[in-house]
Short mmCIF file of C-alpha atoms and ligand atoms in Angstrom, two decimals:
data_model
loop_
_atom_site.label_atom_id
_atom_site.label_comp_id
_atom_site.label_asym_id
_atom_site.label_seq_id
_atom_site.Cartn_x
_atom_site.Cartn_y
_atom_site.Cartn_z
CA MET A 1 11.95 20.67 -11.67
CA ILE A 2 10.43 20.71 -7.84
CA LYS A 3 7.11 22.00 -8.05
CA THR A 4 6.77 23.27 -4.28
CA LEU A 5 2.51 23.89 -3.24
CA PRO A 6 2.08 27.10 -1.38
CA VAL A 7 -1.06 27.05 1.41
CA GLY A 8 -4.50 26.80 0.08
CA ALA A 9 -3.19 24.38 -3.09
CA THR A 10 -5.55 21.64 -4.63
CA ILE A 11 -4.22 17.68 -3.88
CA GLY A 12 -6.67 15.64 -5.69
CA ILE A 13 -6.50 12.32 -4.79
CA LEU A 14 -7.94 8.52 -6.94
CA GLY A 15 -9.85 7.76 -4.66
CA GLY A 16 -11.63 7.88 -0.96
CA GLY A 17 -11.18 5.06 1.34
CA GLN A 18 -9.59 4.87 4.49
CA LEU A 19 -6.09 5.72 3.05
CA GLY A 20 -7.72 8.77 1.24
CA ARG A 21 -9.50 9.74 4.53
CA MET A 22 -5.80 9.99 6.27
CA LEU A 23 -4.20 11.82 3.90
CA ALA A 24 -7.00 14.43 3.66
CA VAL A 25 -6.41 14.72 6.93
CA ALA A 26 -2.95 15.23 6.57
CA ALA A 27 -2.89 17.67 3.81
CA SER A 28 -5.29 19.69 6.09
CA ARG A 29 -3.13 19.88 8.82
CA LEU A 30 -0.26 21.63 6.67
CA GLY A 31 -3.07 24.29 5.28
CA LEU A 32 -4.02 22.20 1.70
CA ARG A 33 -7.14 21.39 0.18
CA VAL A 34 -7.76 17.67 -1.14
CA HIS A 35 -10.48 17.34 -3.80
CA ILE A 36 -11.94 13.35 -4.48
CA PHE A 37 -12.46 11.22 -7.38
CA GLU A 38 -14.17 8.25 -6.58
CA PRO A 39 -16.69 6.36 -7.67
CA GLY A 40 -18.73 4.79 -4.98
CA ALA A 41 -21.33 7.06 -3.08
CA ASN A 42 -20.58 8.35 -0.18
CA PRO A 43 -16.71 7.59 0.07
CA PRO A 44 -14.63 7.16 3.58
CA ALA A 45 -12.41 9.93 2.26
CA GLY A 46 -15.98 12.95 1.71
CA ASP A 47 -16.40 13.11 5.48
CA VAL A 48 -13.06 15.38 5.65
CA SER A 49 -12.35 17.30 1.70
CA HIS A 50 -13.22 19.84 0.50
CA ARG A 51 -14.90 18.81 -2.45
CA VAL A 52 -15.51 15.53 -3.74
CA THR A 53 -16.43 13.85 -7.55
CA THR A 54 -18.92 10.51 -7.47
CA ALA A 55 -18.55 9.98 -11.31
CA SER A 56 -16.64 6.50 -12.89
CA TYR A 57 -12.98 6.37 -14.17
CA ASP A 58 -14.62 6.30 -18.14
CA ASP A 59 -16.66 9.57 -17.53
CA HIS A 60 -14.28 11.24 -19.37
CA ALA A 61 -16.12 14.62 -18.83
CA ALA A 62 -16.55 14.72 -14.44
CA LEU A 63 -11.97 12.98 -14.57
CA THR A 64 -11.54 16.44 -17.01
CA ALA A 65 -12.39 18.77 -14.61
CA PHE A 66 -11.13 16.93 -11.72
CA GLY A 67 -8.02 17.38 -13.70
CA ARG A 68 -8.38 21.44 -13.86
CA SER A 69 -9.18 22.27 -10.31
CA VAL A 70 -6.75 19.97 -8.70
CA ASP A 71 -2.36 21.21 -8.58
CA VAL A 72 -1.34 18.09 -8.27
CA ILE A 73 -2.94 14.68 -8.42
CA THR A 74 -1.92 11.38 -6.19
CA TYR A 75 -4.24 7.87 -5.16
CA GLU A 76 -4.56 5.65 -2.61
CA PHE A 77 -4.76 2.80 -4.74
CA GLU A 78 -3.12 1.61 -7.99
CA ASN A 79 -5.83 -0.76 -9.75
CA ILE A 80 -6.97 2.68 -11.60
CA PRO A 81 -8.05 2.01 -15.23
CA THR A 82 -4.78 3.61 -17.73
CA SER A 83 -7.18 6.04 -19.56
CA ALA A 84 -7.70 7.62 -17.24
CA LEU A 85 -4.54 8.41 -16.29
CA ASP A 86 -3.95 8.96 -20.01
CA LEU A 87 -5.87 12.19 -19.51
CA LEU A 88 -5.20 13.30 -16.02
CA GLU A 89 -1.27 13.62 -16.98
CA THR A 90 -2.19 16.17 -19.73
CA LEU A 91 -4.23 18.14 -16.62
CA ALA A 92 -1.87 18.27 -13.81
CA PRO A 93 1.46 16.57 -12.63
CA ILE A 94 0.65 12.66 -11.13
CA HIS A 95 2.77 11.05 -7.57
CA PRO A 96 3.98 8.96 -7.24
CA GLY A 97 4.69 8.56 -11.64
CA ARG A 98 2.88 6.26 -14.16
CA GLN A 99 6.08 4.08 -14.09
CA ALA A 100 5.27 3.40 -10.20
CA LEU A 101 1.99 2.02 -11.29
CA ALA A 102 1.95 0.04 -14.49
CA THR A 103 5.18 -1.89 -13.12
CA SER A 104 3.59 -2.57 -9.02
CA GLN A 105 0.01 -3.01 -10.38
CA ASP A 106 0.86 -6.45 -12.66
CA ARG A 107 2.87 -9.26 -10.49
CA LEU A 108 4.81 -10.13 -13.67
CA THR A 109 5.93 -7.28 -14.56
CA GLU A 110 7.01 -6.03 -10.55
CA LYS A 111 8.72 -9.18 -9.99
CA THR A 112 10.59 -8.93 -13.68
CA PHE A 113 11.56 -5.21 -12.89
CA LEU A 114 12.45 -5.96 -8.33
CA GLN A 115 14.88 -9.50 -10.10
CA GLY A 116 16.61 -6.88 -12.53
CA LEU A 117 17.48 -4.63 -9.53
CA GLY A 118 19.49 -7.53 -8.20
CA LEU A 119 16.74 -7.71 -5.50
CA GLN A 120 15.93 -11.20 -4.43
CA THR A 121 11.83 -12.18 -5.11
CA ALA A 122 10.80 -15.55 -5.37
CA PRO A 123 11.15 -18.23 -7.44
CA PHE A 124 8.21 -17.47 -9.94
CA ALA A 125 6.67 -17.81 -14.25
CA ASP A 126 4.44 -16.74 -16.01
CA VAL A 127 1.16 -18.95 -16.65
CA PRO A 128 -0.68 -17.29 -19.32
CA ASP A 129 -2.44 -20.20 -19.83
CA ALA A 130 -3.11 -23.85 -18.60
CA ILE A 131 -0.29 -25.42 -20.91
CA ALA A 132 2.05 -22.89 -19.51
CA LEU A 133 1.21 -23.94 -16.19
CA GLY A 134 3.30 -26.99 -16.25
CA ALA A 135 6.00 -25.86 -17.04
CA ALA A 136 5.47 -23.89 -14.82
CA MET A 137 5.06 -26.51 -12.51
CA ASP A 138 8.51 -28.21 -12.96
CA SER A 139 10.70 -25.34 -13.07
CA ILE A 140 8.91 -24.25 -9.18
CA GLY A 141 7.52 -27.63 -8.12
CA ALA A 142 5.17 -27.45 -5.01
CA PRO A 143 4.22 -25.96 -2.84
CA ALA A 144 4.10 -23.03 -4.85
CA ILE A 145 1.98 -20.21 -5.57
CA LEU A 146 -0.91 -18.65 -8.18
CA LYS A 147 -1.43 -15.70 -8.11
CA THR A 148 -3.52 -13.70 -11.31
CA ARG A 149 -1.25 -11.22 -12.55
CA ARG A 150 -3.32 -7.64 -11.89
CA MET A 151 -6.41 -7.29 -8.92
CA GLY A 152 -5.16 -8.88 -6.65
CA TYR A 153 -5.25 -7.86 -3.05
CA ASP A 154 -6.13 -8.88 0.18
CA GLY A 155 -4.51 -12.56 -0.28
CA LYS A 156 -7.67 -12.58 -3.32
CA GLY A 157 -7.04 -14.19 -6.62
CA GLN A 158 -4.39 -16.46 -5.01
CA ALA A 159 -4.90 -20.35 -4.81
CA ARG A 160 -2.37 -23.05 -3.01
CA ILE A 161 -0.62 -25.64 -4.74
CA MET A 162 0.61 -27.20 -2.01
CA VAL A 163 0.96 -30.92 -4.34
CA ALA A 164 1.58 -31.17 -8.50
CA ALA A 165 -1.99 -31.94 -8.30
CA ASP A 166 -3.97 -29.32 -6.58
CA ALA A 167 -2.52 -27.39 -10.03
CA THR A 168 -5.46 -28.07 -12.08
CA ALA A 169 -8.08 -27.03 -9.55
CA ALA A 170 -5.58 -23.52 -8.30
CA PHE A 171 -5.55 -22.47 -12.30
CA ALA A 172 -9.43 -22.79 -12.53
CA ASP A 173 -9.74 -20.52 -9.64
CA MET A 174 -8.12 -17.64 -11.88
CA GLN A 175 -11.10 -17.64 -13.97
CA GLY A 176 -9.00 -17.46 -16.85
CA ALA A 177 -6.82 -14.64 -16.06
CA PRO A 178 -3.60 -14.28 -16.89
CA ALA A 179 -1.46 -15.49 -13.94
CA ILE A 180 1.72 -15.88 -12.44
CA LEU A 181 3.23 -18.87 -10.46
CA GLU A 182 5.47 -18.01 -7.33
CA GLY A 183 7.79 -20.68 -5.42
CA PHE A 184 6.28 -21.18 -2.21
CA VAL A 185 9.12 -18.91 0.58
CA ASN A 186 9.95 -20.83 3.43
CA PHE A 187 9.92 -17.16 5.63
CA SER A 188 9.75 -16.86 9.53
CA HIS A 189 8.17 -13.75 9.40
CA GLU A 190 6.39 -11.26 7.84
CA ILE A 191 8.00 -7.35 7.70
CA SER A 192 7.29 -4.39 5.51
CA ILE A 193 9.33 -1.06 4.98
CA ILE A 194 7.70 1.93 4.09
CA GLY A 195 9.63 4.64 2.54
CA ALA A 196 9.48 8.08 0.88
CA ARG A 197 11.66 10.24 -1.60
CA GLY A 198 10.77 13.89 -2.00
CA GLN A 199 10.55 15.75 -6.05
CA ASP A 200 14.89 16.48 -4.56
CA GLY A 201 15.78 13.08 -4.60
CA SER A 202 15.95 12.84 -0.20
CA VAL A 203 15.23 9.70 0.84
CA ALA A 204 13.21 8.90 4.50
CA CYS A 205 12.47 5.70 5.51
CA TYR A 206 10.56 4.60 8.25
CA ASP A 207 11.34 1.81 10.81
CA PRO A 208 10.31 -1.21 9.65
CA GLY A 209 7.22 -3.35 11.27
CA GLU A 210 6.24 -6.59 11.82
CA ASN A 211 3.41 -7.68 10.38
CA VAL A 212 0.83 -10.81 10.67
CA HIS A 213 -1.80 -11.08 8.16
CA GLN A 214 -4.63 -13.33 9.33
CA SER A 215 -7.47 -14.90 5.65
CA GLY A 216 -4.92 -13.03 3.37
CA ILE A 217 -5.58 -10.08 5.74
CA LEU A 218 -3.45 -7.46 7.88
CA ARG A 219 -4.25 -8.06 11.08
CA THR A 220 -1.66 -6.57 13.26
CA THR A 221 1.76 -4.26 12.37
CA LYS A 222 4.10 -4.36 15.36
CA VAL A 223 7.52 -1.95 15.80
CA PRO A 224 10.33 -2.76 15.93
CA ALA A 225 10.09 -5.62 14.36
CA ASN A 226 12.04 -8.98 15.13
CA LEU A 227 15.22 -8.24 12.94
CA THR A 228 18.94 -7.79 13.56
CA ALA A 229 20.60 -4.34 12.68
CA SER A 230 22.30 -5.28 9.27
CA GLN A 231 18.82 -6.83 8.38
CA ARG A 232 16.94 -3.59 9.43
CA THR A 233 19.91 -2.09 7.07
CA ASP A 234 19.16 -4.40 4.17
CA ALA A 235 15.42 -2.66 4.58
CA VAL A 236 16.44 0.25 3.95
CA LEU A 237 19.04 0.05 0.91
CA ILE A 238 16.03 -2.27 0.05
CA ALA A 239 13.33 0.41 -0.04
CA ALA A 240 15.38 2.95 -1.17
CA ARG A 241 16.92 1.46 -4.76
CA VAL A 242 13.15 0.83 -5.15
CA LEU A 243 12.47 3.88 -4.82
CA ASN A 244 15.28 5.78 -6.49
CA ALA A 245 14.99 3.27 -9.70
CA LEU A 246 11.86 4.62 -9.96
CA ASP A 247 12.50 8.27 -9.35
CA TYR A 248 9.86 7.45 -7.31
CA VAL A 249 7.54 10.78 -5.52
CA GLY A 250 5.78 10.24 -2.56
CA VAL A 251 5.13 7.30 0.38
CA MET A 252 5.66 3.15 -0.88
CA GLY A 253 5.58 0.12 1.37
CA VAL A 254 7.94 -2.86 0.37
CA GLU A 255 6.38 -5.94 1.71
CA LEU A 256 9.38 -8.03 2.81
CA PHE A 257 10.04 -12.61 3.50
CA VAL A 258 12.41 -12.64 6.38
CA THR A 259 14.15 -15.17 5.59
CA SER A 260 17.85 -17.23 6.89
CA THR A 261 19.00 -16.54 2.92
CA GLY A 262 17.99 -12.88 3.56
CA LEU A 263 14.92 -10.80 3.19
CA ILE A 264 12.55 -11.52 0.08
CA VAL A 265 10.91 -8.64 -1.60
CA ASN A 266 7.14 -9.59 -1.78
CA GLU A 267 5.42 -7.04 -3.26
CA PHE A 268 5.53 -2.64 -3.49
CA ALA A 269 2.48 -1.01 -3.43
CA PRO A 270 2.88 2.69 -5.06
CA ARG A 271 1.17 4.84 -1.61
CA VAL A 272 0.52 5.22 1.78
CA HIS A 273 0.61 1.49 3.14
CA ASN A 274 -1.79 -0.33 6.20
CA SER A 275 1.38 -1.83 7.64
CA GLY A 276 2.60 2.17 7.86
CA HIS A 277 -0.47 3.07 10.06
CA TRP A 278 1.63 2.44 13.71
CA THR A 279 3.56 6.11 12.64
CA GLN A 280 0.69 7.99 13.37
CA ASN A 281 1.15 7.59 16.79
CA GLY A 282 5.19 6.27 16.86
CA CYS A 283 6.46 9.03 14.88
CA HIS A 284 6.78 13.04 14.90
CA ILE A 285 6.15 12.53 11.30
CA CYS A 286 3.67 9.96 9.75
CA GLN A 287 3.52 8.07 7.06
CA PHE A 288 0.52 10.23 4.96
CA GLU A 289 2.29 13.34 6.17
CA GLN A 290 4.90 12.52 4.95
CA HIS A 291 3.38 11.78 1.39
CA ILE A 292 1.55 15.08 1.07
CA ARG A 293 4.80 16.90 2.12
CA ALA A 294 6.41 14.34 -0.69
CA ILE A 295 3.83 15.04 -3.09
CA ALA A 296 3.58 18.91 -2.50
CA GLY A 297 7.68 19.59 -3.23
CA TRP A 298 8.21 19.99 0.45
CA PRO A 299 11.36 18.80 2.18
CA LEU A 300 10.30 15.44 3.97
CA GLY A 301 9.68 15.80 7.69
CA ASP A 302 11.43 13.71 10.39
CA GLY A 303 10.61 9.45 10.71
CA SER A 304 12.08 8.79 13.71
CA ARG A 305 10.40 6.07 15.53
CA HIS A 306 10.15 7.72 19.24
CA ALA A 307 8.01 4.35 20.76
CA ASP A 308 7.46 1.18 20.59
CA VAL A 309 3.88 0.54 19.11
CA THR A 310 1.58 -2.54 18.09
CA MET A 311 -0.79 -1.38 15.88
CA GLU A 312 -4.01 -4.25 14.95
CA ASN A 313 -6.71 -3.15 12.76
CA LEU A 314 -10.62 -3.49 13.36
CA ILE A 315 -12.28 -6.02 11.62
CA GLY A 316 -15.49 -5.73 10.01
CA ASP A 317 -17.37 -7.20 13.75
CA ASP A 318 -14.36 -6.07 15.41
CA MET A 319 -16.27 -2.58 15.61
CA ASN A 320 -18.83 -4.11 18.60
CA LYS A 321 -15.90 -4.75 20.86
CA LEU A 322 -15.40 0.16 20.15
CA VAL A 323 -16.84 0.11 23.73
CA GLU A 324 -13.70 -1.75 25.22
CA TYR A 325 -10.88 -0.79 23.41
CA ALA A 326 -12.09 3.25 23.98
CA LYS A 327 -11.50 2.51 27.64
CA THR A 328 -8.05 1.00 27.58
CA ASP A 329 -5.75 3.82 26.37
CA ALA A 330 -5.47 2.02 22.62
CA ALA A 331 -5.17 5.41 20.03
CA ILE A 332 -8.69 4.81 17.68
CA HIS A 333 -8.93 5.67 14.41
CA LEU A 334 -12.12 4.35 12.94
CA TYR A 335 -12.80 5.31 9.08
CA GLY A 336 -16.06 6.61 8.68
CA LYS A 337 -17.80 3.14 7.13
CA SER A 338 -21.77 2.53 9.15
CA ASP A 339 -21.84 -0.72 7.42
CA ILE A 340 -19.91 -3.55 9.09
CA LYS A 341 -19.19 -6.27 6.78
CA PRO A 342 -17.10 -9.53 7.56
CA GLY A 343 -13.33 -8.84 6.14
CA ARG A 344 -14.21 -5.30 5.99
CA LYS A 345 -11.64 -2.12 7.16
CA MET A 346 -13.29 -0.27 10.08
CA GLY A 347 -10.87 1.04 11.81
CA HIS A 348 -7.53 0.26 13.36
CA VAL A 349 -6.29 1.03 16.83
CA ASN A 350 -2.17 2.06 18.03
CA ARG A 351 -1.05 0.77 21.25
CA ILE A 352 2.03 2.33 22.60
CA VAL A 353 4.24 -0.60 24.57
CA ARG A 354 5.46 0.80 27.18
CA THR A 355 8.45 -1.12 28.30
P1 AMP B 1 0.11 -11.00 -1.39
O1 AMP B 1 -1.15 -10.72 -2.23
O2 AMP B 1 1.03 -11.45 -2.75
O3 AMP B 1 1.12 -9.78 -0.45
O4 AMP B 1 0.42 -11.98 -0.91
C1 AMP B 1 -0.82 -12.32 0.34
C2 AMP B 1 0.25 -13.46 1.84
O5 AMP B 1 0.10 -14.70 1.04
C3 AMP B 1 1.53 -12.73 2.06
O6 AMP B 1 1.35 -11.83 3.52
C4 AMP B 1 2.05 -14.24 2.74
O7 AMP B 1 1.42 -14.18 3.78
C5 AMP B 1 2.07 -15.27 1.67
N1 AMP B 1 2.39 -14.89 -0.06
C6 AMP B 1 2.06 -14.11 -1.15
N2 AMP B 1 2.71 -15.05 -1.78
C7 AMP B 1 3.83 -16.44 -1.26
C8 AMP B 1 5.23 -16.91 -1.22
N3 AMP B 1 5.63 -16.76 -2.36
N4 AMP B 1 5.54 -17.40 -0.66
C9 AMP B 1 4.89 -18.04 0.60
N5 AMP B 1 4.33 -16.69 1.36
C10 AMP B 1 3.23 -16.25 0.49
#
C-alpha cells in the first residue's frame, strides 16, 4: 500500500553525516521535516534539520521517542544495529526495507544474493577461519582480496593477496573477523549506477558514472562513463533487477566493474551514494530528492541528465584550497565539518563539462 506523506510530515533519518545533510536539504525543499538520530555530537545534518536526537543505538527510550515522532524512517549508512531496527519497525515504516539492509551488511550474503539473481560477481569463498582460508585459496587462487564480511567501507577491512604466500598476513589483518576471499577482477574501469524505486514499483535510473578511487576512497566520478550503449543498458537492467528483487523503496548505488566479459557487480549500497553527487548539478531531480520522493510515496522525478559533469570529492586538506575552487565555475557542496582530518570527506565540487 502506498503511504503518501503530506507536506509538513516528518522523515526520520538514522545517521547525521553528509548524506543525511543533503537528504535533509532535499526534504525541506519538498516541505517535509527531518528528524536526525545520531550518536555523535554536532552532526553535519543537524545544521539543516528540524530536530536532532543525540543518543546511541542501544538507547531504547531515545529510539522509541524518535520512532514515535516521525512518519517514515530512512538511513544514510547501512551498518545500523539489528536491535535498533527491530524496535523502530514497530513504530514507523522503514525504507529501504530490512532485506536490503541485511543483504548489503554482509558481503557473503550479498554476493550469494547477486549470483542467485543470475548476475556476475567476482568468484568468492567463505573464510570463517584460518582452516577455510587454505581451501578458499585453492579454489580462487592469487591474486585475490580478503575482505571482512561486515563493516567494510572505503576500502577498510581489506587485504590484497598478490601471491599465495601473502595469505597468512592478509588473514591476520582481518583480526579474527569472518571474511570472504574474492578473486581479483581484471577490470578496465569502475562504474556505478544510481537507481531508484518508488512505492508503486516504478524504477528510474541515472546515467552510470565512471569512478576513480585513491587509497580506497572515491576521488572523482564523471558522466558520461566510458561505456557502449549496450553496456549502459546492461547497467540499468542490473540495477532494476536488484531493486525489484528486494521490493526496494528508495535510492540505491550499485558498483560495477567493466570487463571484457561484461559488467561484474562489486556491491550495492542501500542508500544515496557518493558516486551520485553529480546529479545535484547534472539532473533536474537529484538523487537526494529522488530518495525523499520514493520513501514519501510521491512519484519519482525526472532524473535525466542535462549536462556532462565531473564530481570531485574534497578530502582532508583539499579544504585548504577552497578559495581556489571558489574562483572557478565549480558548484561547491560542503558538509559543515570543521575538523580537517586525512581521508575525511569534507565536501565535493561538481563541474559542468562544456564542450
Ligand atoms: P569495496 O570495498 O568492495 O568497494 O572495494 C574497494 C575497491 O577495491 C573497489 O572500488 C575496487 O577498486 C577494489 N576491489 C574490490 N574488490 C575487488 C576485486 N574483487 N577485484 C579487483 N578489485 C577489487
